[in-house]
Coordinates of C-alpha atoms in Angstrom, one line a residue:
X1208 CA 71.5 6.2 -146.7
X1209 CA 73.4 8.0 -144.4
X1210 CA 70.7 9.3 -143.0
X1211 CA 69.9 5.0 -143.2
X1212 CA 73.0 4.0 -141.6
X1213 CA 73.4 6.5 -138.8
X1214 CA 70.0 4.7 -137.8
X1215 CA 70.7 1.1 -138.8
X1216 CA 74.1 2.0 -135.4
X1217 CA 71.6 4.0 -132.5
X1218 CA 69.7 0.7 -132.9
X1219 CA 72.6 -1.8 -133.2
X1220 CA 74.1 0.1 -130.8
X1221 CA 70.4 -0.2 -128.2
X1222 CA 69.5 -4.0 -129.0
X1223 CA 73.5 -4.4 -127.7
X1224 CA 73.4 -2.2 -124.2
X1225 CA 69.8 -3.7 -124.3
X1226 CA 70.9 -6.9 -124.6
X1227 CA 74.3 -6.1 -121.7
X1228 CA 71.6 -4.8 -119.7
X1229 CA 69.4 -8.2 -119.8
X1230 CA 72.8 -10.3 -118.9
X1231 CA 73.0 -7.6 -115.3
X1232 CA 69.7 -7.9 -114.5
X1233 CA 70.0 -12.0 -115.1
X1234 CA 72.7 -11.7 -113.1
X1235 CA 71.1 -9.4 -110.3
X1236 CA 68.6 -11.8 -109.9
X1237 CA 69.4 -15.6 -110.4
X1238 CA 72.8 -15.6 -109.2
X1239 CA 72.7 -12.7 -106.6
X1240 CA 69.7 -14.2 -104.9
X1241 CA 71.6 -18.3 -104.9
X1242 CA 75.2 -17.3 -103.7
X1243 CA 73.6 -15.2 -100.8
X1244 CA 71.0 -18.4 -100.2
X1245 CA 74.3 -20.0 -100.4
X1246 CA 75.9 -18.2 -97.8
X1247 CA 72.9 -18.3 -95.5
X1248 CA 73.0 -22.1 -95.3
X1249 CA 76.6 -21.4 -94.0
X1250 CA 75.8 -19.2 -91.6
X1251 CA 72.6 -21.0 -90.6
X1252 CA 74.4 -24.1 -90.3
X1253 CA 77.7 -23.2 -88.6
X1254 CA 79.0 -26.1 -90.7
X1255 CA 83.0 -25.2 -89.3
X1256 CA 81.8 -25.0 -85.6
X1257 CA 79.5 -26.7 -84.0
X1258 CA 77.5 -30.9 -84.2
X1259 CA 80.8 -32.0 -84.3
X1260 CA 80.6 -35.8 -81.5
X1261 CA 81.7 -33.5 -79.0
X1262 CA 79.7 -30.7 -79.4
X1263 CA 76.9 -33.0 -79.3
X1264 CA 77.5 -34.4 -76.3
X1265 CA 78.2 -31.6 -74.3
X1266 CA 74.7 -29.5 -75.3
X1267 CA 72.3 -32.4 -76.1
X1268 CA 70.1 -31.6 -73.2
X1269 CA 70.8 -27.8 -73.9
X1270 CA 67.1 -26.4 -74.3
X1271 CA 69.4 -23.6 -77.6
X1272 CA 71.2 -26.7 -79.0
X1273 CA 68.3 -28.9 -78.9
X1274 CA 66.6 -26.0 -81.0
X1275 CA 69.4 -25.7 -83.3
X1276 CA 69.4 -29.7 -84.2
X1277 CA 65.5 -28.3 -84.4
X1278 CA 66.4 -25.9 -87.3
X1279 CA 69.1 -28.1 -89.5
X1280 CA 65.0 -29.3 -90.5
X1281 CA 66.2 -30.9 -93.6
X1282 CA 61.9 -29.6 -95.2
X1283 CA 63.4 -26.3 -94.0
X1284 CA 67.1 -26.5 -96.1
X1285 CA 65.9 -28.2 -98.9
X1286 CA 63.5 -25.7 -99.4
X1287 CA 65.6 -22.3 -98.8
X1288 CA 67.6 -24.1 -101.8
X1289 CA 65.2 -25.5 -104.7
X1290 CA 63.3 -22.0 -103.8
X1291 CA 67.0 -20.3 -105.2
X1292 CA 67.4 -22.0 -107.9
X1293 CA 63.6 -22.1 -109.0
X1294 CA 64.4 -18.3 -109.3
X1295 CA 67.3 -18.9 -111.5
X1296 CA 65.1 -20.5 -113.7
X1297 CA 62.8 -18.4 -114.0
X1298 CA 65.2 -15.7 -114.7
X1299 CA 66.5 -17.3 -117.8
X1300 CA 63.3 -18.6 -119.2
X1301 CA 62.1 -14.7 -118.6
X1302 CA 64.8 -13.4 -120.0
X1303 CA 65.4 -15.7 -123.1
X1304 CA 69.4 -16.7 -122.0
X1305 CA 69.8 -20.1 -122.8
X1306 CA 73.5 -19.9 -122.4
X1307 CA 73.3 -20.5 -119.4
X1308 CA 70.8 -23.0 -118.8
X1309 CA 73.3 -25.5 -118.8
X1310 CA 75.6 -24.7 -116.1
X1311 CA 72.0 -23.8 -114.2
X1312 CA 71.6 -28.0 -114.5
X1313 CA 74.8 -28.6 -113.0
X1314 CA 74.0 -26.4 -110.0
X1315 CA 70.2 -28.3 -109.8
X1316 CA 72.7 -31.8 -109.7
X1317 CA 74.8 -30.3 -106.9
X1318 CA 72.1 -28.8 -105.0
X1319 CA 70.5 -32.2 -105.1
X1320 CA 73.4 -34.2 -103.4
X1321 CA 74.2 -31.1 -101.2
X1322 CA 70.7 -31.6 -100.4
X1323 CA 71.3 -35.5 -100.2
X1324 CA 73.9 -35.5 -97.6
X1325 CA 73.0 -32.7 -95.3
X1326 CA 70.0 -35.2 -95.2
X1327 CA 72.6 -38.3 -93.9
X1328 CA 73.9 -35.4 -91.6
X1329 CA 71.4 -34.8 -89.7
X1330 CA 69.6 -38.7 -89.6
X1331 CA 73.8 -38.7 -87.9
X1332 CA 72.9 -35.8 -85.7
X1333 CA 69.7 -37.2 -84.6
X1334 CA 70.4 -40.6 -84.2
X1335 CA 73.9 -40.0 -81.9
X1336 CA 71.2 -37.5 -79.8
X1337 CA 69.2 -39.9 -79.1
X1338 CA 72.0 -42.8 -78.2
X1339 CA 73.2 -40.2 -75.7
X1340 CA 70.0 -39.3 -74.0
X1341 CA 69.3 -43.7 -74.1
X1342 CA 72.7 -43.6 -72.0
X1343 CA 74.3 -45.6 -75.3
X1344 CA 77.7 -43.7 -74.9
X1345 CA 79.1 -46.3 -76.2
X1346 CA 77.1 -46.9 -78.9
X1347 CA 77.2 -43.1 -79.9
X1348 CA 80.4 -43.2 -80.2
X1349 CA 80.3 -45.5 -83.1
X1350 CA 78.6 -42.8 -85.2
X1351 CA 81.5 -40.4 -84.2
X1352 CA 83.0 -41.4 -87.5
X1353 CA 79.6 -41.4 -89.3
X1354 CA 79.4 -38.1 -88.0
X1355 CA 82.6 -36.4 -89.2
X1356 CA 82.6 -37.7 -92.6
X1357 CA 78.9 -36.9 -93.5
X1358 CA 79.4 -32.8 -92.2
X1359 CA 82.5 -33.4 -94.8
X1360 CA 80.6 -34.5 -97.2
X1361 CA 78.0 -31.6 -96.5
X1362 CA 80.4 -28.8 -96.5
X1363 CA 82.2 -29.7 -99.4
X1364 CA 79.1 -30.2 -101.2
X1365 CA 78.2 -26.6 -99.8
X1366 CA 81.9 -25.8 -100.5
X1367 CA 81.6 -26.9 -104.1
X1368 CA 78.4 -24.9 -105.2
X1369 CA 79.2 -22.1 -103.0
X1370 CA 82.8 -22.2 -105.4
X1371 CA 80.3 -22.6 -108.9
X1372 CA 77.8 -20.3 -108.4
X1373 CA 80.6 -17.9 -108.2
X1374 CA 82.9 -19.1 -111.1
X1375 CA 79.5 -18.8 -113.1
X1376 CA 78.8 -15.6 -112.0
X1377 CA 82.3 -13.8 -112.3
X1378 CA 81.8 -15.7 -116.0
X1379 CA 79.3 -14.2 -116.5
X1380 CA 80.4 -10.8 -116.1
X1381 CA 83.4 -11.6 -118.2
X1382 CA 80.9 -12.4 -120.7
X1383 CA 79.1 -9.7 -121.0
X1384 CA 82.1 -7.6 -120.2
X1385 CA 83.3 -9.0 -123.5
X1386 CA 79.9 -8.3 -125.5
X1387 CA 80.4 -4.5 -124.3
X1388 CA 83.4 -4.9 -125.5
X1389 CA 82.1 -6.0 -128.6
X1390 CA 79.0 -4.0 -129.5
X1391 CA 81.6 -0.6 -129.1
X1392 CA 83.7 -2.3 -131.7
X1393 CA 81.0 -3.5 -133.9
X1394 CA 79.4 0.7 -133.1
X1395 CA 83.1 1.8 -133.6
X1396 CA 83.7 0.1 -137.1
X1397 CA 80.1 1.0 -138.5
X1398 CA 80.7 4.2 -137.7
X1399 CA 84.3 4.2 -139.7
X1400 CA 82.0 2.2 -142.2
X1401 CA 79.8 5.0 -142.1
X1402 CA 82.8 7.9 -142.3
X1403 CA 84.2 6.2 -145.1
X1404 CA 80.9 6.0 -147.3
X1405 CA 79.8 9.9 -146.4
X1406 CA 83.3 10.6 -147.1
X1407 CA 83.3 8.3 -150.6
X1408 CA 79.7 9.9 -151.1
X1409 CA 81.2 13.3 -151.1
X1410 CA 83.7 12.6 -153.2
X1411 CA 81.1 11.1 -155.6
X1412 CA 79.2 13.7 -156.0
X1413 CA 81.4 16.9 -156.3
X1414 CA 83.1 14.8 -158.6
X1415 CA 79.0 14.5 -160.4
X1416 CA 78.2 17.8 -159.6
X1417 CA 81.3 19.2 -161.1
X1418 CA 81.8 18.8 -164.7
X1419 CA 77.3 20.3 -163.7
X1420 CA 78.4 22.5 -163.0
X1421 CA 81.4 23.0 -165.1
X1422 CA 78.4 23.3 -167.5
X1423 CA 76.7 26.2 -165.9
X1424 CA 79.8 27.7 -165.8
X1425 CA 80.6 27.6 -169.1
X1426 CA 77.3 28.6 -169.9
X1427 CA 77.5 32.3 -168.8
X1428 CA 80.4 32.3 -169.6
X1429 CA 78.3 31.3 -173.6
X1430 CA 75.1 33.8 -172.5
X1431 CA 78.4 36.9 -171.8
X1432 CA 79.5 36.3 -175.2
X1433 CA 82.6 33.9 -175.1
X1434 CA 81.2 32.0 -177.5
X1435 CA 85.0 30.0 -177.3
X1436 CA 84.1 29.2 -174.4
X1437 CA 83.8 24.5 -174.2
X1438 CA 83.4 22.3 -171.5
X1439 CA 86.4 20.0 -170.4
X1440 CA 83.8 15.7 -170.7
X1441 CA 86.0 14.0 -167.8
X1442 CA 83.1 11.1 -169.0
X1443 CA 81.2 9.0 -171.6
X1444 CA 78.0 9.2 -168.9
X1445 CA 74.5 10.9 -169.5
X1446 CA 76.6 13.6 -167.8
X1447 CA 79.4 13.0 -170.2
X1448 CA 76.6 12.8 -173.8
X1449 CA 75.5 16.3 -172.1
X1450 CA 78.8 18.3 -172.4
X1451 CA 79.1 16.7 -175.9
X1452 CA 75.8 17.8 -177.3
X1453 CA 76.4 21.3 -175.5
X1454 CA 79.7 21.7 -177.0
X1455 CA 77.7 20.9 -180.8
X1456 CA 75.0 23.5 -179.5
X1457 CA 77.9 26.2 -177.9
X1458 CA 79.9 25.8 -181.8
X1459 CA 76.7 26.0 -183.4
X1460 CA 76.0 29.3 -181.6
X1461 CA 79.9 30.5 -182.6
X1462 CA 79.1 29.2 -186.5
X1463 CA 75.6 31.4 -186.5
X1464 CA 77.5 33.8 -184.5
X1465 CA 80.4 34.5 -187.0
X1466 CA 77.6 33.9 -190.6
X1467 CA 75.7 36.9 -188.3
X1468 CA 78.9 39.1 -188.1
X1469 CA 80.5 38.3 -191.5
X1470 CA 76.7 39.1 -193.4
X1471 CA 76.1 41.8 -190.9
X1472 CA 80.2 43.8 -191.2
X1473 CA 80.2 42.9 -195.4
X1474 CA 75.4 44.4 -194.8
X1475 CA 77.1 48.0 -193.0
X1476 CA 80.3 47.6 -195.5
X1477 CA 78.5 47.3 -198.9
X1478 CA 75.9 50.0 -197.2
X1479 CA 79.3 52.2 -197.3
X1480 CA 80.7 51.6 -199.9
X1481 CA 77.3 52.4 -202.1
X1482 CA 77.2 55.8 -199.7
X1483 CA 80.7 56.9 -200.6
X1484 CA 79.9 55.7 -203.9
X1485 CA 77.3 57.6 -204.7
X1486 CA 78.8 60.8 -203.2
X1487 CA 82.1 60.2 -204.6
X1488 CA 80.2 59.5 -207.8
X1489 CA 78.8 63.1 -207.7
X1490 CA 82.0 64.6 -206.5
X1491 CA 84.0 63.6 -209.2
X1492 CA 81.3 64.7 -211.6
X1493 CA 81.1 68.9 -209.9
X1494 CA 84.9 68.0 -209.8
X1495 CA 85.6 66.2 -213.1
X1496 CA 83.9 69.6 -215.2
X1497 CA 85.9 72.0 -213.6
X1498 CA 89.5 70.1 -214.6
X1499 CA 88.4 68.8 -218.0
X1500 CA 88.2 72.9 -218.6
X1501 CA 91.6 73.3 -216.9
X1502 CA 93.5 71.1 -218.8
X1503 CA 91.9 72.8 -222.2
X1504 CA 92.8 76.0 -221.2
X1505 CA 96.5 75.1 -219.8
X1506 CA 96.9 73.3 -222.9
X1507 CA 96.4 76.8 -225.0
X1508 CA 98.5 78.5 -222.5
X1509 CA 100.7 76.0 -223.1
X1510 CA 100.8 76.5 -227.1
X1511 CA 100.5 80.6 -226.1
X1512 CA 103.8 80.9 -223.4
X1513 CA 107.0 81.2 -224.4
X1514 CA 109.0 82.2 -221.2
X1515 CA 110.7 78.7 -219.3
X1516 CA 109.8 79.1 -216.5
X1517 CA 105.9 80.3 -216.8
X1518 CA 105.7 77.6 -218.3
X1519 CA 107.5 74.9 -216.3
X1520 CA 104.9 76.1 -214.0
X1521 CA 101.8 76.1 -215.6
X1522 CA 103.7 71.8 -216.7
X1523 CA 103.3 72.1 -212.3
X1524 CA 99.9 73.8 -212.8
X1525 CA 99.2 70.8 -215.5
X1526 CA 100.6 67.8 -213.9
X1527 CA 98.4 68.0 -210.6
X1528 CA 95.1 68.9 -213.4
X1529 CA 96.7 65.1 -215.0
X1530 CA 96.2 64.3 -210.3
X1531 CA 93.1 64.4 -209.8
X1532 CA 91.7 63.2 -213.1
X1533 CA 93.4 60.6 -211.5
X1534 CA 91.1 60.1 -208.5
X1535 CA 88.3 61.6 -209.3
X1536 CA 88.5 58.7 -211.6
X1537 CA 89.7 56.4 -208.6
X1538 CA 86.2 57.8 -207.0
X1539 CA 84.1 56.8 -210.4
X1540 CA 85.6 53.1 -209.8
X1541 CA 84.3 53.2 -206.7
X1542 CA 80.6 54.2 -207.6
X1543 CA 80.4 51.5 -209.7
X1544 CA 82.2 48.6 -209.6
X1545 CA 82.3 46.3 -212.5
X1546 CA 79.1 44.7 -213.3
X1547 CA 79.9 43.2 -216.5
X1548 CA 78.7 39.4 -217.9
X1549 CA 79.0 36.4 -216.3
X1550 CA 81.3 34.2 -219.2
X1551 CA 83.9 31.6 -218.4
X1552 CA 86.8 32.9 -217.8
X1553 CA 90.2 31.6 -218.0
X1554 CA 92.1 32.7 -214.5
X1555 CA 95.7 31.7 -216.3
X1556 CA 95.4 33.6 -219.3
X1557 CA 94.1 36.2 -217.9
X1558 CA 97.1 36.1 -215.3
X1559 CA 99.9 35.3 -218.5
X1560 CA 98.3 38.8 -219.7
X1561 CA 99.0 40.4 -216.6
X1562 CA 102.2 40.1 -216.4
X1563 CA 103.2 40.5 -220.0
X1564 CA 101.3 44.0 -218.8
X1565 CA 103.5 44.8 -216.4
X1566 CA 106.8 43.3 -217.9
X1567 CA 108.0 46.8 -218.7
X1568 CA 107.3 48.8 -216.3
X1569 CA 109.6 46.1 -213.9
X1570 CA 112.3 46.4 -216.0
X1571 CA 112.1 50.2 -215.9
X1572 CA 112.6 50.2 -212.4
X1573 CA 115.5 47.0 -211.8
X1574 CA 112.6 45.2 -210.3
X1575 CA 111.8 41.4 -210.2
X1576 CA 108.9 39.5 -211.0
X1577 CA 107.4 35.7 -210.7
X1578 CA 105.0 34.3 -212.2
X1579 CA 104.0 31.2 -210.5
X1580 CA 101.0 29.5 -212.1
X1581 CA 99.8 26.0 -212.2
X1582 CA 98.4 24.4 -215.3
X1583 CA 95.7 22.5 -213.5
X1584 CA 93.1 26.2 -213.0
X1585 CA 89.6 25.4 -214.2
X1586 CA 87.4 27.9 -215.6
X1587 CA 85.6 30.3 -213.3
X1588 CA 81.8 31.8 -214.4
X1589 CA 82.5 35.6 -213.6
X1590 CA 83.0 38.2 -214.7
X1591 CA 86.0 38.6 -216.5
X1592 CA 86.5 42.4 -216.1
X1593 CA 86.2 42.6 -212.2
X1594 CA 88.2 40.3 -211.8
X1595 CA 90.8 41.5 -214.2
X1596 CA 90.7 45.1 -212.0
X1597 CA 91.4 43.7 -209.2
X1598 CA 94.3 42.1 -209.4
X1599 CA 95.7 44.9 -211.2
X1600 CA 94.8 47.2 -208.7
X1601 CA 96.9 44.2 -206.4
X1602 CA 99.9 44.2 -208.6
X1603 CA 100.3 47.9 -209.1
X1604 CA 100.0 48.1 -205.6
X1605 CA 103.3 44.8 -205.1
X1606 CA 104.9 47.1 -207.7
X1607 CA 104.5 50.6 -205.6
X1608 CA 105.7 48.8 -202.0
X1609 CA 108.9 47.2 -203.1
X1610 CA 109.9 50.0 -205.3
X1611 CA 112.8 50.0 -206.9
X1612 CA 115.3 47.0 -207.4
X1613 CA 112.1 44.8 -205.4
X1614 CA 110.9 41.2 -205.6
X1615 CA 106.9 40.4 -205.7
X1616 CA 105.4 37.8 -207.9
X1617 CA 102.0 36.2 -208.2
X1618 CA 101.3 32.8 -207.2
X1619 CA 97.9 30.9 -209.1
X1620 CA 96.9 27.3 -208.2
X1621 CA 93.7 25.2 -207.6
X1622 CA 93.0 23.0 -203.8
X1623 CA 89.5 21.4 -204.2
X1624 CA 86.9 23.2 -204.9
X1625 CA 88.3 27.1 -204.4
X1626 CA 91.0 29.3 -206.8
X1627 CA 93.7 30.4 -205.0
X1628 CA 95.4 33.2 -206.3
X1629 CA 98.4 35.0 -204.0
X1630 CA 99.8 38.8 -204.5
X1631 CA 102.8 38.9 -202.4
X1632 CA 105.1 41.0 -202.1
X1633 CA 109.0 41.8 -200.5
X1634 CA 108.8 44.8 -199.0
X1635 CA 108.8 46.4 -195.2
X1636 CA 106.0 44.8 -194.8
X1637 CA 102.1 46.2 -193.5
X1638 CA 101.9 47.3 -188.8
X1639 CA 100.2 44.8 -187.2
X1640 CA 98.0 47.6 -185.9
X1641 CA 97.1 48.7 -189.7
X1642 CA 96.1 45.6 -190.8
X1643 CA 91.9 45.7 -189.7
X1644 CA 91.8 48.6 -191.4
X1645 CA 93.6 48.3 -194.9
X1646 CA 90.3 47.2 -196.5
X1647 CA 88.9 50.4 -195.5
X1648 CA 87.8 52.6 -197.6
X1649 CA 89.9 55.9 -197.1
X1650 CA 92.4 54.5 -195.8
X1651 CA 96.0 54.4 -196.0
X1652 CA 100.0 54.9 -195.0
X1653 CA 100.9 55.1 -198.2
X1654 CA 102.4 59.6 -198.9
X1655 CA 100.0 60.1 -202.1
X1656 CA 97.6 56.8 -201.4
X1657 CA 93.6 57.7 -202.5
X1658 CA 93.1 55.0 -200.0
X1659 CA 90.7 53.9 -202.7
X1660 CA 92.5 50.7 -204.1
X1661 CA 92.3 48.7 -201.7
X1662 CA 88.6 49.0 -200.5
X1663 CA 88.0 49.5 -203.6
X1664 CA 89.7 45.6 -204.9
X1665 CA 88.0 44.1 -201.6
X1666 CA 84.1 44.0 -202.8
X1667 CA 84.8 43.6 -206.2
X1668 CA 86.7 39.6 -205.4
X1669 CA 82.6 39.6 -202.6
X1670 CA 81.0 40.5 -205.4
X1671 CA 82.7 38.1 -207.4
X1672 CA 81.9 35.6 -204.5
X1673 CA 85.2 35.5 -203.4
X1674 CA 87.1 36.0 -199.9
X1675 CA 90.5 38.7 -199.6
X1676 CA 92.4 38.5 -198.1
X1677 CA 96.1 39.9 -196.3
X1678 CA 98.7 38.3 -194.1
X1679 CA 101.0 40.6 -193.4
X1680 CA 104.9 40.5 -190.8
X1681 CA 106.9 43.3 -190.4
X1682 CA 110.2 44.0 -192.7
X1683 CA 109.2 40.9 -194.2
X1684 CA 106.5 41.7 -196.4
X1685 CA 102.8 40.9 -197.6
X1686 CA 100.4 38.0 -199.2
X1687 CA 97.3 39.0 -200.2
X1688 CA 95.1 35.7 -201.2
X1689 CA 92.5 35.5 -203.4
X1690 CA 90.2 32.9 -202.9
X1691 CA 87.5 32.5 -206.1
X1692 CA 84.3 29.1 -205.5
X1693 CA 85.3 27.5 -208.3

């Protein structure tokens, strides 16, 4: 489009200046020759000083004067002016300039009148010369006023013709100047319009290409792994539709990536738990046999020894053996995630049982315990042993965290197609940097912890097709939330 406008400006400028050149050529071919002919005629006939009555009376027998009179031949005068006006008409016809044909026609009429008065003037001169040659001076003097009148007529028409030619030439030049200014103005306007259109096209191109550039950059970001990037939608046209579809595709990719990462993480954790479980099972069996033997021998020693000092040492050894035995049991629990029979269970009933189970221990340590169980909890089809074990682990963990005079509780409710069970405590909270590690095996911040409780609980909930999450704020408390499908 810009190229078209550029060539249009060139063509317009060329046409305008060509017309100006044609008009200048017209003046050169028509008016200047006509003006020169008029000047030549004025010079030839000496109309300002010659051929008055006294001049004729004084010189009518002079050969040079006679020759000058003969040069006033009307045929020569007529041919000179007629040729000039004819040349001007030919130039007008060649240039196809109808605008100046009317002024030329008017000049032609003035020339006709001039020729008429010139012919009459020449006739009067001839009559006076004839009368003088016949010595009829009186008769010749009677024509003196007529001669003066005809001479004035010729002079006035010749001056009028010269003035009209000069005026016409001047007006033509002024018209050419106006046309030139008009051409320059038109070219300037077209150039300005082209410049404005170029700016508009540039801005439109930038605005039109910016979404595509954003689309390109976003696609590059997504290719580099930033799947949360989206293209801003700034229009309702095809580019806007493309951006929306691209965002849908990006969301789909992000969702699939999240699912794949989650599945991969679950697979890795399951494999890790399986390997750890196998190792734990083997180690536990290897440890428990010697521990059982040690425990029996310690009991025999306790019965045989009466010394109080030795008996206290044996009691300390017995306590550590019991602790090792509990650890080995936890290892075995990891090795064999509960896989009991799947039946319909009453979640509210299980939670009520847990309340009864932990109330004595809480009362003993002066711990406040709250159970908020909704009445509309649905029955779930799953392994009750697994769910109960997971809840016991979480409740036990809450009691250990809050300690004496602490505060913890359990909330249970239905939310659409899932049951949400929250075990919360008002303990010290979990540091933010540790919250991503709490479900990893052997990770613990407790002095006597094994780091297996939450790992086992998470694995149990996963086996129940549920999700276990943790929210914690330091010095505020922690909430573990189980989401089970209905």
